XYZ file of C-alpha atoms in Angstrom:
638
model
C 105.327 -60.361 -60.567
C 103.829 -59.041 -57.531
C 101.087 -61.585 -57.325
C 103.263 -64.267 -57.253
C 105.607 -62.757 -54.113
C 102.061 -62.675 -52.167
C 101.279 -65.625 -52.259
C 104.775 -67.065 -51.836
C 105.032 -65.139 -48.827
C 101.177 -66.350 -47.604
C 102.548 -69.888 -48.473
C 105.739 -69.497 -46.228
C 103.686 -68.150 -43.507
C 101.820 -71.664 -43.200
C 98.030 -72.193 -42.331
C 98.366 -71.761 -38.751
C 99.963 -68.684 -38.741
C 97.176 -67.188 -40.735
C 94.576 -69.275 -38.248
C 95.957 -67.302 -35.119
C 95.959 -63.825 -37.176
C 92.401 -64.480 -38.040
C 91.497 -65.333 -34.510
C 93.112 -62.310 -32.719
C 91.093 -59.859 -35.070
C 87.942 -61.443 -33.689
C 88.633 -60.223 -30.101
C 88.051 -56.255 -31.187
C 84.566 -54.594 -30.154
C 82.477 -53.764 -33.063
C 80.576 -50.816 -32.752
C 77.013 -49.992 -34.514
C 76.222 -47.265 -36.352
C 72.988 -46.011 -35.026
C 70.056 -45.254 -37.704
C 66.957 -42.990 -36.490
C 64.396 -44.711 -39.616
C 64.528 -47.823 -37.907
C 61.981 -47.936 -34.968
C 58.937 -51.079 -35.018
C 58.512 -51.529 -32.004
C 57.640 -47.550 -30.820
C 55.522 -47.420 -33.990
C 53.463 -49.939 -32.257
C 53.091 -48.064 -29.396
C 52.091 -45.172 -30.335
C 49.630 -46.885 -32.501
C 47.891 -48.502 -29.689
C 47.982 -45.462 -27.536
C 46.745 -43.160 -30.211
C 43.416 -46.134 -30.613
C 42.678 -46.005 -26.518
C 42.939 -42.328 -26.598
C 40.416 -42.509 -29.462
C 38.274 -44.634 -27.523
C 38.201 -42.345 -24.171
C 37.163 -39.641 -26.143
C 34.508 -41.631 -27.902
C 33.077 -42.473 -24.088
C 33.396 -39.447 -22.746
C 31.447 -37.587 -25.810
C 28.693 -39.572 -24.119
C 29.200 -37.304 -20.570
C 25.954 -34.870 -21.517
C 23.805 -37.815 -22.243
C 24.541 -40.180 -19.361
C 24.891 -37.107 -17.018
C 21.667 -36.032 -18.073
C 20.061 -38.953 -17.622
C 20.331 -38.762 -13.711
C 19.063 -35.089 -13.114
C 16.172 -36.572 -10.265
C 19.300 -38.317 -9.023
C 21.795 -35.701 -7.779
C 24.191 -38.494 -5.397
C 24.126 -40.358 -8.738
C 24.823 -37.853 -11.242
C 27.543 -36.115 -8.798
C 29.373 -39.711 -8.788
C 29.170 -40.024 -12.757
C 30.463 -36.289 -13.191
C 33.347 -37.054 -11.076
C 34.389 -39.877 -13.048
C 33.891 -37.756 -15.880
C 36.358 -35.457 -14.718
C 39.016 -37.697 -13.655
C 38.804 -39.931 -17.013
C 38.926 -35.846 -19.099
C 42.069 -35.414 -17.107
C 43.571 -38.089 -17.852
C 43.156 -37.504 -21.808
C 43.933 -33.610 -21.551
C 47.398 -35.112 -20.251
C 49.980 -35.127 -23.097
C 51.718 -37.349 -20.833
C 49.710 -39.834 -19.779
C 50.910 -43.676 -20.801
C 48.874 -46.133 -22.629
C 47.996 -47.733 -19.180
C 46.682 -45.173 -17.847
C 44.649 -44.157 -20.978
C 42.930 -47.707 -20.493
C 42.500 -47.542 -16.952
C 40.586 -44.273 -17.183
C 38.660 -45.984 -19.709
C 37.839 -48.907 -17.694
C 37.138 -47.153 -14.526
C 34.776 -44.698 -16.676
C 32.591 -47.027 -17.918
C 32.542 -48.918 -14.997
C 30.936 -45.879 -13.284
C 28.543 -45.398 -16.100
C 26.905 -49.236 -15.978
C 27.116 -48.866 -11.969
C 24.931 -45.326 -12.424
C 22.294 -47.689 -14.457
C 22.969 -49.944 -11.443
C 22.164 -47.960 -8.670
C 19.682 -45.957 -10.390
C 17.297 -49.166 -11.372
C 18.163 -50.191 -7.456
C 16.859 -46.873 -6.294
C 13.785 -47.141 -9.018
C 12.660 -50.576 -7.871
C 13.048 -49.572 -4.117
C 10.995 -46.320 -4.141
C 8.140 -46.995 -6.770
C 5.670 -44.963 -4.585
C 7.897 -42.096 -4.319
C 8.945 -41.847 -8.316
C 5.348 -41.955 -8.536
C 4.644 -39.333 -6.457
C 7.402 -36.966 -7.866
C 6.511 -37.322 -11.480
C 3.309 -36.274 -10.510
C 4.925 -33.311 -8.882
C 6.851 -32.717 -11.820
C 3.907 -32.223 -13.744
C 2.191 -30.025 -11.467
C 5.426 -27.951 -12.119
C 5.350 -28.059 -15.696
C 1.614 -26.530 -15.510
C 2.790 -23.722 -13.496
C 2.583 -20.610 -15.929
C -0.464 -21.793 -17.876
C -1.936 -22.099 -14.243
C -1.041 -18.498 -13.163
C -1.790 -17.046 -16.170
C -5.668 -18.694 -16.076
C -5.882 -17.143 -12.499
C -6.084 -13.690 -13.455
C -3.601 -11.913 -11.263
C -1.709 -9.881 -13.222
C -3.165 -6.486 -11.901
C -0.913 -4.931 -9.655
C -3.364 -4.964 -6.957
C -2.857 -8.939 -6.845
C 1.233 -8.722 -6.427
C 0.928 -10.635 -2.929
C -1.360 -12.906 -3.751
C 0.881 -13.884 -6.785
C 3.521 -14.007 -4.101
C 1.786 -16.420 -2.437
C 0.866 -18.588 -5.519
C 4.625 -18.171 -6.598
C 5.739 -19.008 -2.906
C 3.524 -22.225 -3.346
C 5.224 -23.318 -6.508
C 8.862 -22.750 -4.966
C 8.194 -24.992 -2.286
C 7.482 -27.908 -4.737
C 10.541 -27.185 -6.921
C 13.097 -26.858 -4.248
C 11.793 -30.521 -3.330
C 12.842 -31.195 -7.352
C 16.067 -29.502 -7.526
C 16.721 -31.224 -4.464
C 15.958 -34.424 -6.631
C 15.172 -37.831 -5.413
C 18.466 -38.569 -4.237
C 20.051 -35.944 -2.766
C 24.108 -35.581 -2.277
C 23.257 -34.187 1.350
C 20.121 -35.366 3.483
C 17.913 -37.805 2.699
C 15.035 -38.285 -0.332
C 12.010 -36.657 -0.027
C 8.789 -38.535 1.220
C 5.566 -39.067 -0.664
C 3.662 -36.857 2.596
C 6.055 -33.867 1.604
C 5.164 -33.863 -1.913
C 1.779 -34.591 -1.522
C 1.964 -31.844 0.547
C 3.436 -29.496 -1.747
C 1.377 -30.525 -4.165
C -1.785 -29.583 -2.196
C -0.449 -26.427 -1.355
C -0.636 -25.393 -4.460
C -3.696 -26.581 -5.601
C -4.890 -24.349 -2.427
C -3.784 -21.438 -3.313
C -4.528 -21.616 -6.753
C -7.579 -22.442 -6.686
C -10.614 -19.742 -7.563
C -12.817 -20.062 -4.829
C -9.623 -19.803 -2.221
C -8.508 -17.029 -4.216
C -11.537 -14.998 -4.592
C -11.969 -13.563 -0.666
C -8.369 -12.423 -1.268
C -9.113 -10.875 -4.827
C -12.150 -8.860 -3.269
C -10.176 -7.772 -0.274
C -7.675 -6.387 -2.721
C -9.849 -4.929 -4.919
C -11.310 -2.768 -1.905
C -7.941 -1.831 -0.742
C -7.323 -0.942 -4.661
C -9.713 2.196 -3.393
C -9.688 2.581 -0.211
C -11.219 0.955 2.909
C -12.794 3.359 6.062
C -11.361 3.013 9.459
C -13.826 4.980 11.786
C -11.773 5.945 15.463
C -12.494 4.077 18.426
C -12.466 5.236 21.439
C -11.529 1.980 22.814
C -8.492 1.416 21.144
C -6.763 4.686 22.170
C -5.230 3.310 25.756
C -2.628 4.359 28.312
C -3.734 7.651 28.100
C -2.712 9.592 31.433
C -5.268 10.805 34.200
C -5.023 14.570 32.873
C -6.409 13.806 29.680
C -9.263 11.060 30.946
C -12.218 13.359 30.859
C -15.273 12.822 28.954
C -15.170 15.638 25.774
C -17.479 18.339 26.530
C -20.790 17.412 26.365
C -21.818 20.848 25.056
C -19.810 20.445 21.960
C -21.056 20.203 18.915
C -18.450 19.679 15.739
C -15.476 18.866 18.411
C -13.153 20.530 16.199
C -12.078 23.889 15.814
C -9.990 26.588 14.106
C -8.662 28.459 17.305
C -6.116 27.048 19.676
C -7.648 25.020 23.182
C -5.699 25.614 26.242
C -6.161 22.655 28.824
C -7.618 19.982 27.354
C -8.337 17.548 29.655
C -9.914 14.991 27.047
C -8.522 12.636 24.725
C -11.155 11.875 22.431
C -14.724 13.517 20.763
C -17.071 12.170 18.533
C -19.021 15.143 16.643
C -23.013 15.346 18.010
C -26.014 16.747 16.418
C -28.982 18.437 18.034
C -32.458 19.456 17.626
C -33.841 22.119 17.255
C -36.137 23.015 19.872
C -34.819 26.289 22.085
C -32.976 25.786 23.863
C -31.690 22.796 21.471
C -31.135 19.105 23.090
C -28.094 16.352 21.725
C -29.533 13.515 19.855
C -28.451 10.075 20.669
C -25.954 8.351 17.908
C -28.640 5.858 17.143
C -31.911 8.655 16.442
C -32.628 8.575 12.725
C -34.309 10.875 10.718
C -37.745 10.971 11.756
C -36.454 10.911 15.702
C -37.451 6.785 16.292
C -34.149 4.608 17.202
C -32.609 2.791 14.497
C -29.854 0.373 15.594
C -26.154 1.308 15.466
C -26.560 4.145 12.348
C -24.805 6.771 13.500
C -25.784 10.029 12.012
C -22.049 11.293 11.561
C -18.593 9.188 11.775
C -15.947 12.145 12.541
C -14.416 12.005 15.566
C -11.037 13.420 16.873
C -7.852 11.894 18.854
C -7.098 15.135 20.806
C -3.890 13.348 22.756
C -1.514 10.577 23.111
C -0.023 11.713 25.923
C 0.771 9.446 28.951
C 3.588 6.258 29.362
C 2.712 3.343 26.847
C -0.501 5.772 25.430
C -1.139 4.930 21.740
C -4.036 4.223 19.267
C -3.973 0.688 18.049
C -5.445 0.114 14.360
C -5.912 -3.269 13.222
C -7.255 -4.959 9.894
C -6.931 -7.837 7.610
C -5.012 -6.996 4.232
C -4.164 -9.029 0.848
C -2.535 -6.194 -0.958
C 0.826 -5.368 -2.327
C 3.311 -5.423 0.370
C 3.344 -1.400 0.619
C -0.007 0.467 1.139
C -0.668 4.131 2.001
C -2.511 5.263 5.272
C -4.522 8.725 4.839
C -6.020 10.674 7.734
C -6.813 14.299 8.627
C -4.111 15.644 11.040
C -4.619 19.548 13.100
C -2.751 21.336 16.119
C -5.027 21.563 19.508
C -3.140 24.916 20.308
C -0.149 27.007 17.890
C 2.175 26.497 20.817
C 2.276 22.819 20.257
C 3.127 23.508 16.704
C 7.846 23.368 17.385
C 7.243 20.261 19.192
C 4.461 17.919 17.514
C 5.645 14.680 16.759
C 3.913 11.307 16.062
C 4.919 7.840 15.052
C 4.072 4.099 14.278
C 4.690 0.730 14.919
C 3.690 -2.082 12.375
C 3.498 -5.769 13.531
C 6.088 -7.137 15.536
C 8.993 -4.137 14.298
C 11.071 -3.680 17.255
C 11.268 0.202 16.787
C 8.783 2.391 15.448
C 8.848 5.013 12.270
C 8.447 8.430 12.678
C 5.829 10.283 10.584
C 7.203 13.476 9.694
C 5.598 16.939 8.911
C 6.603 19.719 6.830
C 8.641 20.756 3.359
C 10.263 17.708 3.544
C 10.971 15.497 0.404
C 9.830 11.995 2.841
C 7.172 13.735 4.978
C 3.860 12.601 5.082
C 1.799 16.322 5.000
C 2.785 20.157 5.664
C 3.295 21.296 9.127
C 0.033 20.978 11.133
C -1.556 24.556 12.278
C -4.997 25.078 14.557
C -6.965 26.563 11.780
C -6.477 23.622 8.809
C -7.046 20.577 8.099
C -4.472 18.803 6.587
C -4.121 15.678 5.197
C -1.511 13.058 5.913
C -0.213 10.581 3.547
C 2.196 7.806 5.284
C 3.549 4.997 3.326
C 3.582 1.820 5.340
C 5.603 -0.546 3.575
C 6.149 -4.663 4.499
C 2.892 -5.261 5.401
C 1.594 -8.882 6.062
C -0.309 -10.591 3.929
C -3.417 -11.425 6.694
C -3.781 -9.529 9.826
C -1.671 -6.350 10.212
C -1.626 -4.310 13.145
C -0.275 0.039 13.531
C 0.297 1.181 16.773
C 0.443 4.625 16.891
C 2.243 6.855 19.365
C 4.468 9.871 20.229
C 8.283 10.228 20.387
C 9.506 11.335 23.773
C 9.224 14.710 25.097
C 6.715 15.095 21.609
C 2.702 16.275 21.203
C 0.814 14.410 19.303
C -1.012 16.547 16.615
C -4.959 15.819 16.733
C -6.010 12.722 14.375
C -8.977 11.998 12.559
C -10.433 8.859 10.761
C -8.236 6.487 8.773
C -8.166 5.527 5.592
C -5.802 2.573 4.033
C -5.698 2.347 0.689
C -3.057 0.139 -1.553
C -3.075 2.483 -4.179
C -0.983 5.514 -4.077
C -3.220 7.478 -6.848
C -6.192 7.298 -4.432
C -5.881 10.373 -2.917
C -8.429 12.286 -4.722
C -11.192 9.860 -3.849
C -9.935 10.100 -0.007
C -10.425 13.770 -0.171
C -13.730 13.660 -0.904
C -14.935 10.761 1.829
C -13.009 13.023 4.381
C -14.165 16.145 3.403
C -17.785 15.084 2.143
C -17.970 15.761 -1.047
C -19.501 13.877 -4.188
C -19.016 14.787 -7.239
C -21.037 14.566 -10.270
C -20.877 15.574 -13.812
C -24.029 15.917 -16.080
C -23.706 17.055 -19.582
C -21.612 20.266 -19.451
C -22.560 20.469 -15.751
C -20.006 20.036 -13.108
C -21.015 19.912 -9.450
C -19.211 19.284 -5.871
C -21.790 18.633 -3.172
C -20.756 18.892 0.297
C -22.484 17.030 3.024
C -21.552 18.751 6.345
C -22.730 16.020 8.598
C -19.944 13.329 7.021
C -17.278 15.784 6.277
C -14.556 16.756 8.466
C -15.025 21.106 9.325
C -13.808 23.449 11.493
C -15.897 25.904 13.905
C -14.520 29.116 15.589
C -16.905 28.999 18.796
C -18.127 26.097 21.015
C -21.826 27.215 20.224
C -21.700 26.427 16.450
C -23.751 23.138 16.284
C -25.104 20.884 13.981
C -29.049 21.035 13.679
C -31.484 18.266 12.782
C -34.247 19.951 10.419
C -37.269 16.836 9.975
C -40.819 15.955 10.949
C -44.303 17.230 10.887
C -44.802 20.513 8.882
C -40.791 20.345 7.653
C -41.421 22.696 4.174
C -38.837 22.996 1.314
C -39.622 25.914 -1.065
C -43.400 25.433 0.382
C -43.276 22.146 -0.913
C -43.598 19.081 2.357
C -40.243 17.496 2.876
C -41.639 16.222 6.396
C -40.097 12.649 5.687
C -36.630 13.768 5.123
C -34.136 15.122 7.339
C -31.573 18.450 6.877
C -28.902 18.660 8.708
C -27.597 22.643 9.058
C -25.268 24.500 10.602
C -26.590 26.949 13.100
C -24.995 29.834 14.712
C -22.414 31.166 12.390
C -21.622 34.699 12.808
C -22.708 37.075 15.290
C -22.014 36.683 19.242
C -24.795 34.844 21.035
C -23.735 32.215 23.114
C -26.626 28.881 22.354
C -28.474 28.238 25.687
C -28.060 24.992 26.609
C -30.760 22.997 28.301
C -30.530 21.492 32.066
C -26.986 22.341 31.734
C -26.272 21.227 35.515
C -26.826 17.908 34.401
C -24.141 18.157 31.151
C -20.621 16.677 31.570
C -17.237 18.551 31.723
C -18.978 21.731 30.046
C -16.569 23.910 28.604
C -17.685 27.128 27.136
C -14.549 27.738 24.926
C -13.999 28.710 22.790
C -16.153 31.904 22.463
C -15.778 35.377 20.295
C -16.554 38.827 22.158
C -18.853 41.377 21.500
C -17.001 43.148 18.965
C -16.190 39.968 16.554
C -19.406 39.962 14.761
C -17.955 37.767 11.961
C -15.309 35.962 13.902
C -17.436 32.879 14.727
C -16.978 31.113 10.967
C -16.920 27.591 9.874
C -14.118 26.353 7.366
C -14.906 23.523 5.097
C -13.313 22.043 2.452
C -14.301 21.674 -1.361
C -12.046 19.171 -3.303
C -12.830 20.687 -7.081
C -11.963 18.823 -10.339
C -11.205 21.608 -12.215
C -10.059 25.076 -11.606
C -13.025 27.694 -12.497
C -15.630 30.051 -11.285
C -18.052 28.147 -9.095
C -22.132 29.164 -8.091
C -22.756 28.391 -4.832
C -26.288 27.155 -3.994
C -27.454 25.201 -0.925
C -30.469 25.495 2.021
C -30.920 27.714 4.474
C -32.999 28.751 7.357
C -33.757 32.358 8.517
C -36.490 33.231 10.491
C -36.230 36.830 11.012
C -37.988 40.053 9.307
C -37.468 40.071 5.802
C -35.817 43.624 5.204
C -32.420 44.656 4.937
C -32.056 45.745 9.041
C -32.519 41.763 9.501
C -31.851 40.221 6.160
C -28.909 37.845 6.832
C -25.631 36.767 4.631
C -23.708 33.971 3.729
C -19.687 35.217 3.106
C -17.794 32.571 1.187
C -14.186 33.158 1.217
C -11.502 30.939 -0.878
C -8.282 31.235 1.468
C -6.771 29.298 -1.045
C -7.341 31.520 -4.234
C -6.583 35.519 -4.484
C -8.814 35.712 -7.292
C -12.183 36.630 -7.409
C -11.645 34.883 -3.431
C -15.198 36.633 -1.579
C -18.967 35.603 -2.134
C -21.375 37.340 -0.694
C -24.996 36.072 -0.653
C -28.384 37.341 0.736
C -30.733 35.277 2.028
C -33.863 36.773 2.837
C -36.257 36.054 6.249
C -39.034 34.732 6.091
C -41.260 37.265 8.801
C -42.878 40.009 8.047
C -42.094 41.200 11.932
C -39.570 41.012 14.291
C -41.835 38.469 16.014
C -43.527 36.173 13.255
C -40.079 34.660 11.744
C -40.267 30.667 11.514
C -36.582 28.901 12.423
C -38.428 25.310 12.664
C -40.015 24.632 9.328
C -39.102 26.970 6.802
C -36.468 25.943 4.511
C -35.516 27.690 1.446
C -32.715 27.063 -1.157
C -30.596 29.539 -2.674
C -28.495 29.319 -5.762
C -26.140 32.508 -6.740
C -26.608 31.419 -10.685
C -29.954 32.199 -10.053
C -31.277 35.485 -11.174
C -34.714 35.043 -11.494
C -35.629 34.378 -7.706
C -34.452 37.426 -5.819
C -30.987 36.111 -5.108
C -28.782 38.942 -4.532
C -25.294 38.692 -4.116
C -22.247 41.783 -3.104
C -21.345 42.777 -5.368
C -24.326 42.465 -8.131
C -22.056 41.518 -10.629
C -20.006 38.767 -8.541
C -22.297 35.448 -8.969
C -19.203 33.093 -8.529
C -16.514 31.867 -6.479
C -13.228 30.960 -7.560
C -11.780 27.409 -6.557
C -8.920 25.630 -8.109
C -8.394 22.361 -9.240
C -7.512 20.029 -5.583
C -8.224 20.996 -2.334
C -9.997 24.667 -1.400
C -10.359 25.752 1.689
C -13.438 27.421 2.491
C -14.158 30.003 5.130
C -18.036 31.015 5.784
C -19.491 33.575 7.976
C -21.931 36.594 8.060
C -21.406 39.565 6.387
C -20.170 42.444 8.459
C -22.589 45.161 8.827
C -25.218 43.580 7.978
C -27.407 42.077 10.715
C -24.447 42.057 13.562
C -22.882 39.700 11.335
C -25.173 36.713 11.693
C -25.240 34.035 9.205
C -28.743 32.001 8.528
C -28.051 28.522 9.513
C -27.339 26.764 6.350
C -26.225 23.302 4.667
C -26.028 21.024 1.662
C -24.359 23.103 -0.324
C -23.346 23.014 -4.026
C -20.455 24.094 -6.141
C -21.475 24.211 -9.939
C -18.859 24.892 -12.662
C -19.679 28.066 -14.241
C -19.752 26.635 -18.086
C -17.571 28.975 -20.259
C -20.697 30.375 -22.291
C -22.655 31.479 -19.401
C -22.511 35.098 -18.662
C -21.155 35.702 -15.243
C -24.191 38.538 -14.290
């Protein structure tokens, strides 16, 4: 019933009604319902940009390889490791569009086929020079089979490996400058031909080997005699000539107004009164050329504007080396203001050598009646020519200087001992000996009339055996108070008769020498000596050895007989007889009996000898080449 009242009432509304209704309905806005799975075209996108992101990576995985390629080309490889670094930023940017993905990519690999570009461009223009450098570049590549073949690995050798080292680092700052530099311009075939040749130089053996020996004597030590000429600027109060009297020019009591700078120990014969040989007279009293028979001399001063000493020498050490000399006081009052320093090469200030306790100084504090041995460490030496200038601090007094020695080696000191003192010494079987040449070593007397005597020539006797072709050189007035007679003495130079001992010092005129002993022990003492006098005990003389640097068992006392049977027939000239206090069997006699020894202790002992008091006023034989002989354990000391 209802169906048929619809359409009767669509049926009365006509067909155009229905038309227009249809019509106006059409005019409405029709909205969409959005829906999020529905997306093709950013699926593409991302697609695409997820493939060119792929492919950046893929081209820069090849940075280390192409970068790598261009190490002798450092403009090149700078330019390819900046487009590296722009195209990584680029990809590390979570932002970045899928344009700019493939621009990066485009621009990258543009700059890698211009780097083959300008890196064949740069090949075919400098053929010479890539020649040249890969030649260098194997020179290089050679370098620590090269050092290792040269044999320099003692310590000795450190600056001459410098040097070889130095050589090499030349050459590879011209590679890690590489062929094309970012700053300055390639290198030239000259420079590394050059740098190549420098090192063959200094690598090679026969270059090397004048440095290698030099070192090796610096390893011990090398001898620097003084020279008068190189002590300048001295002022006019000290410009005298040293006394021509003098004998051993040093001395253990204090001088009061020296007016020298310089003396050179002398030896004399012994005729009475004795006469100074000349440097050059050799043993059997003919010249011989530029021998001198002793080296030790003495700087007394440095005193005067601009005065120093000026030591010079050509060195291939290590860059540090050690100087070594024997240092004294002229006079105790000097002692609170001694000072002394150096100067090495072109240092604009010199460096003080101290004295004393402390933990830096080079020695103790100098006194008149020792010898003392400095130690300076001179450090940034020059590999060549070196020169020390040495001089005092204002206001300062220089202490009195010896001969130098240099060595490179700090451990050397022993071996300096003994040149400055004179010893040797020698080991046979159990037997351990120090011999002490007098003439070479450095000693101190305690009178101007001790002297040095020149025992040689026709009718010269040894234990009655001939020694006439050999020379002894003794020491001669120790002990007692006779003054030596001197011989045209009007015609001597700046004679100075100081210093002397009085009447009543009969054992005051000693000398003090130094033994340098391996070993601590009990030592026989044997040696020459000369005594012409009666042989009884009113005239026999004695030798008194005393240790001042041991309080046990400190004193020897030794006899040694004359050889007259007057007061008138004694022999000083020819005579010569040794001594040795092991000896038992040969009428050595010692004080007392049972006292055959004297102790000395391992390093440096110093050694004071005179006569014995009361016996002969004191006088000492004159005496020489002595020896110190290890007493072995099993030996009875009687």
């Amino acid at each position: 019933m209802k169906r048929k009242n619809i359409l009767k009432f669509v049926s009365l509304l006509g067909i155009s009604s229905f038309v227009a209704l249809a019509v106006a309905s059409c005019t409405q806005a029709i909205s969409m319902i959005p829906n999020s799975e529905l997306k093709p075209t950013q699926g593409v996108d991302n697609s695409e940009l997820t493939t060119a992101k792929a492919s950046l990576t893929n081209l820069l995985n090849t940075k280390n390889t192409n970068v790598g390629m261009y190490a002798d080309y450092a403009k090149i490889q700078n330019t390819l490791q900046t487009a590296y670094a722009s195209a990584e930023q680029v990809l590390q940017n979570s932002s970045a569009t899928l344009t700019q993905v493939k621009d990066a990519t485009s621009t990258l690999q543009k700059e890698i086929d211009k780097a083959v570009e300008d890196k064949n461009n740069f090949d075919e223009s400098h053929r010479d020079l890539l020649m040249a450098y890969a030649g260098l570049k194997t020179t290089i590549s050679q370098k620590q089979a090269k050092i290792n073949s040269l044999g320099l690995s003692n310590a000795s050798y450190s600056a001459i490996l410098n040097k070889v080292n130095t050589s090499y680092n030349q050459a590879e700052q011209i590679i890690a400058n590489t062929l094309d530099p970012i700053n300055g311009s390639s290198p030239t075939t000259q420079a590394i031909a050059q740098a190549i040749k420098g090192i063959q130089d200094n690598t090679n053996q026969q270059t090397l080997k004048p440095f290698k020996d030099n070192a090796d004597m610096f390893s011990s030590y090398q001898f620097y005699k003084l020279d008068s000429s190189k002590l300048t600027n001295v002022d006019s109060t000290h410009m005298m000539q040293a006394p021509s009297n003098y004998s051993l020019v040093g001395y253990s009591v204090g001088l009061d107004n020296v007016n020298y700078s310089f003396a050179t120990r002398t030896v004399w014969n012994i005729q009475t009164p004795p006469v100074r040989l000349t440097e050059s007279a050799s043993a059997n009293g003919e010249g011989e050329t530029n021998k001198p028979l002793t080296d030790v001399s003495w700087i007394y001063s440095l005193a005067g504007t601009g005065a120093k000493y000026t030591l010079k020498f050509t060195y291939y050490g290590p860059s540090t080396g050690y100087l070594y000399f024997p240092y004294k006081l002229v006079k105790q009052a000097d002692g609170t203001n001694v000072g002394l320093q150096y100067k090495l090469n072109d240092a604009t200030q010199p460096t003080l050598i101290t004295f004393g306790n402390q933990t830096n100084a080079s020695g103790p504090t100098p006194t008149v009646d020792s010898i003392n041995v400095a130690k300076v460490m001179i450090p940034n030496l020059a590999f060549g020519e070196n020169t020390i200038e040495f001089s005092v601090p204002t206001t300062k007094v220089a202490p009195m200087i010896g001969n130098m020695y240099f060595s490179s080696n700090q451990n050397s000191q022993t071996t300096i001992y003994d040149q400055i003192f004179g010893n040797t010494q020698s080991t046979t079987g159990n037997s351990t000996t120090v011999s002490v040449d007098f003439l070479k070593g450095y000693g101190l007397a305690a009178g101007w009339s001790t002297v040095f005597g020149q025992y040689t020539g026709t009718g010269l006797m040894l234990d009655n055996q001939n020694v006439q072709n050999q020379s002894y050189y003794l020491i001669r007035f120790v002990g007692g108070t006779d003054a030596r007679a001197l011989m045209n003495e009007s015609s001597l130079h700046n004679v100075i008769k100081t210093p002397q001992v009085t009447m009543d010092q009969k054992t005051a005129r000693t000398y003090t020498f130094y033994v340098n002993a391996p070993k601590t022990g009990d030592y026989y003492v044997s040696g020459i000596y000369i005594s012409g006098t009666q042989n009884d005990d009113q005239h026999n003389r004695w030798l008194q050895f005393t240790n001042t640097t041991s309080t046990e068992n400190s004193i020897l006392k030794i006899k040694t007989p004359g050889n007259g049977t007057n007061q008138t027939d004694g022999n000083w000239t020819t005579k010569l007889v040794t001594f040795d206090s092991s000896n038992t069997n040969n009428g050595v006699v010692t004080e007392p009996a049972t006292t055959k020894t004297l102790k000395l202790n391992a390093g440096l002992n110093k050694i004071v000898v005179t006569g014995v008091d009361g016996k002969a006023d004191g006088y000492a034989p004159d005496f020489g080449n002595l020896k110190f002989t290890l007493m072995n354990p099993s030996t009875p000391n009687a």
